[in-house]
Amino acid sequence: MAVTAVHQLAQCITCHAWSADRSMVALCPNNSEVHIYRLVEDKWEKVHVLQKHDQIISGIDWGARSNKIVTASHDRNSYVWNLERSEWVPTLVILRLNRAALCVQWSPKENKFAVGSGAKTVCICYYEQENNWWVSKLIRKRHDSSVTSVSWHPDNILVASTSTDGKCRIFSTFIKGVDARDPKKESRFGELIVQLDLSSSWTFGVKWSPSGNTLAYVGHNSVIYFVDDVGPSPLAQNVVFRDLPLRDVLFVSEKMVIGVGYDCIPMVFAADERGIWSFIRYLGERKAVSSGSRYGSQFSEAFGKFYGQAKLGVSNDAVETSRTRGVVHENCINSIIPLSRQGTQIRRFSTSGLDGKIVMWDLETEQDLLELLV
Amino acid sequence: MAKAERFVEADNAEAIITRIEHKSRKIESLLKQYKPVEALKTALEGTYAMTGDERCKSAHWIVVHRAIMAIKDVDGMLSSLDPEYYDILMKYLYRGLATGDRPTCDQCLRIHEKLTEKAGLGCILRFLTDTVNTV
């Protein structure tokens, strides 16, 4: 079994992030707070509560090098939290947005971070030493709708974004004085490198492969997109699948991607030696749900309930049906975070979702997948 | 200039209609040979019907409708139909359901149930979210 641990830490988790040594996890229990838990003798202990935001926190990222936490919230602000003598001290980052901030990620060097927002913009924030202040620089007029996800290229310059206008875009975020000038990659701040118009509906969960050669993102039409040779002539592949749409993806190696989403179970996609991506299998057991339902999702649960009522004339409790399901997550999984790296491969990762669980997964026991990983 | 463009478009539509008529004859002959699945495949082939105007779409729907209504063994049909046709078939099933015609709806619902079992909810989602390539 690929699941190594299941922790019910809240009613609902909007996002989570791990400390560099993976001993602590920061999560938002669907409110304006960040709770930090530490594993003490097989029990999760709440060690810190970060209170400063006014509304739901939509994104958390914990810098592995700097040990700084950045949060983004629907209250249109971000905070950078720094641990000073066992206290997390917040620094306000004024993003200059008029809509909610929806996602956040540290750049690989952790000297910048990117925030996607409902104001159709991406904010690139960097620290100004002389003013002791995080400055937000906006990429405007590029998106036609909310930015749902951002992802940094390993080169610390390019940022990919997905949006509810159905497109995936890649920008340069070169900032004078922060980034060293590279004469080979001459680009201005906010310059659009590529715009990928592959999906007919909302797009989510963009990620780069470890080398930065491949990009993956998902559409709300149950399609996952893989893009190779990102540049003037990108090579795109669509992989359709039979289940509900995905919400987030993770490259566990150059040739394997784990997708999570509304179907409550991780899906594995892999590329063969010719570079053709395809769906491999589900991670973990996918069991049939009781009461005439076949698909194991919230939708079919309602469907099954409807059928059950029609056939039996009795109302079966929705809570009970969800308990009979064998899968680990009982609701939409909305984030997937790597836990440990072996070179460029990720064998262990964690998922969290609307059911309030954090689940740890390990690919080590999945022999068939390990063969595809390399 | 605008006039010329419209001519081209009309020409294009005429060409599509001719192709659909040709397809219709092919389907009729396949149905006469008791090959309903082959007929359906032929009907679903070619995405040009989705780019045409309403007239082309209607003409194409009549052809697909003919093929859909000729299907008797739904399970057999789905097992010999390639997965690449699932999404387009789903679109036409919903078009059939939208007609409100009793026998058409009966047939489309019967196929819809089996197709959903086979192609999953993702297939329905792709129909729902695709606002560009409508049939």
PDB file of C-alpha atoms in Angstrom, chain A residues 1 284-289 321-330:
ATOM      1  CA  MET A   1       0.000   0.000   0.000  1.00  0.00           C
ATOM      2  CA  GLY A 284      -4.123   3.027  -3.778  1.00  0.00           C
ATOM      3  CA  GLU A 285      -7.227   0.949  -3.900  1.00  0.00           C
ATOM      4  CA  ARG A 286     -10.265   2.298  -5.656  1.00  0.00           C
ATOM      5  CA  LYS A 287     -13.288   0.643  -4.135  1.00  0.00           C
ATOM      6  CA  ALA A 288     -16.870   0.644  -5.296  1.00  0.00           C
ATOM      7  CA  VAL A 289     -19.174   2.796  -3.254  1.00  0.00           C
ATOM      8  CA  THR A 321     -21.995   6.320   2.378  1.00  0.00           C
ATOM      9  CA  SER A 322     -18.778   8.265   2.512  1.00  0.00           C
ATOM     10  CA  ARG A 323     -17.559   6.084   5.367  1.00  0.00           C
ATOM     11  CA  THR A 324     -18.080   2.911   3.419  1.00  0.00           C
ATOM     12  CA  ARG A 325     -15.765   4.119   0.704  1.00  0.00           C
ATOM     13  CA  GLY A 326     -12.361   2.508   0.853  1.00  0.00           C
ATOM     14  CA  VAL A 327     -10.248   5.311  -0.549  1.00  0.00           C
ATOM     15  CA  VAL A 328      -8.111   7.340   1.797  1.00  0.00           C
ATOM     16  CA  HIS A 329      -9.385  10.812   1.009  1.00  0.00           C
ATOM     17  CA  GLU A 330     -13.118  11.359   1.277  1.00  0.00           C
TER      18      GLU A 330
END
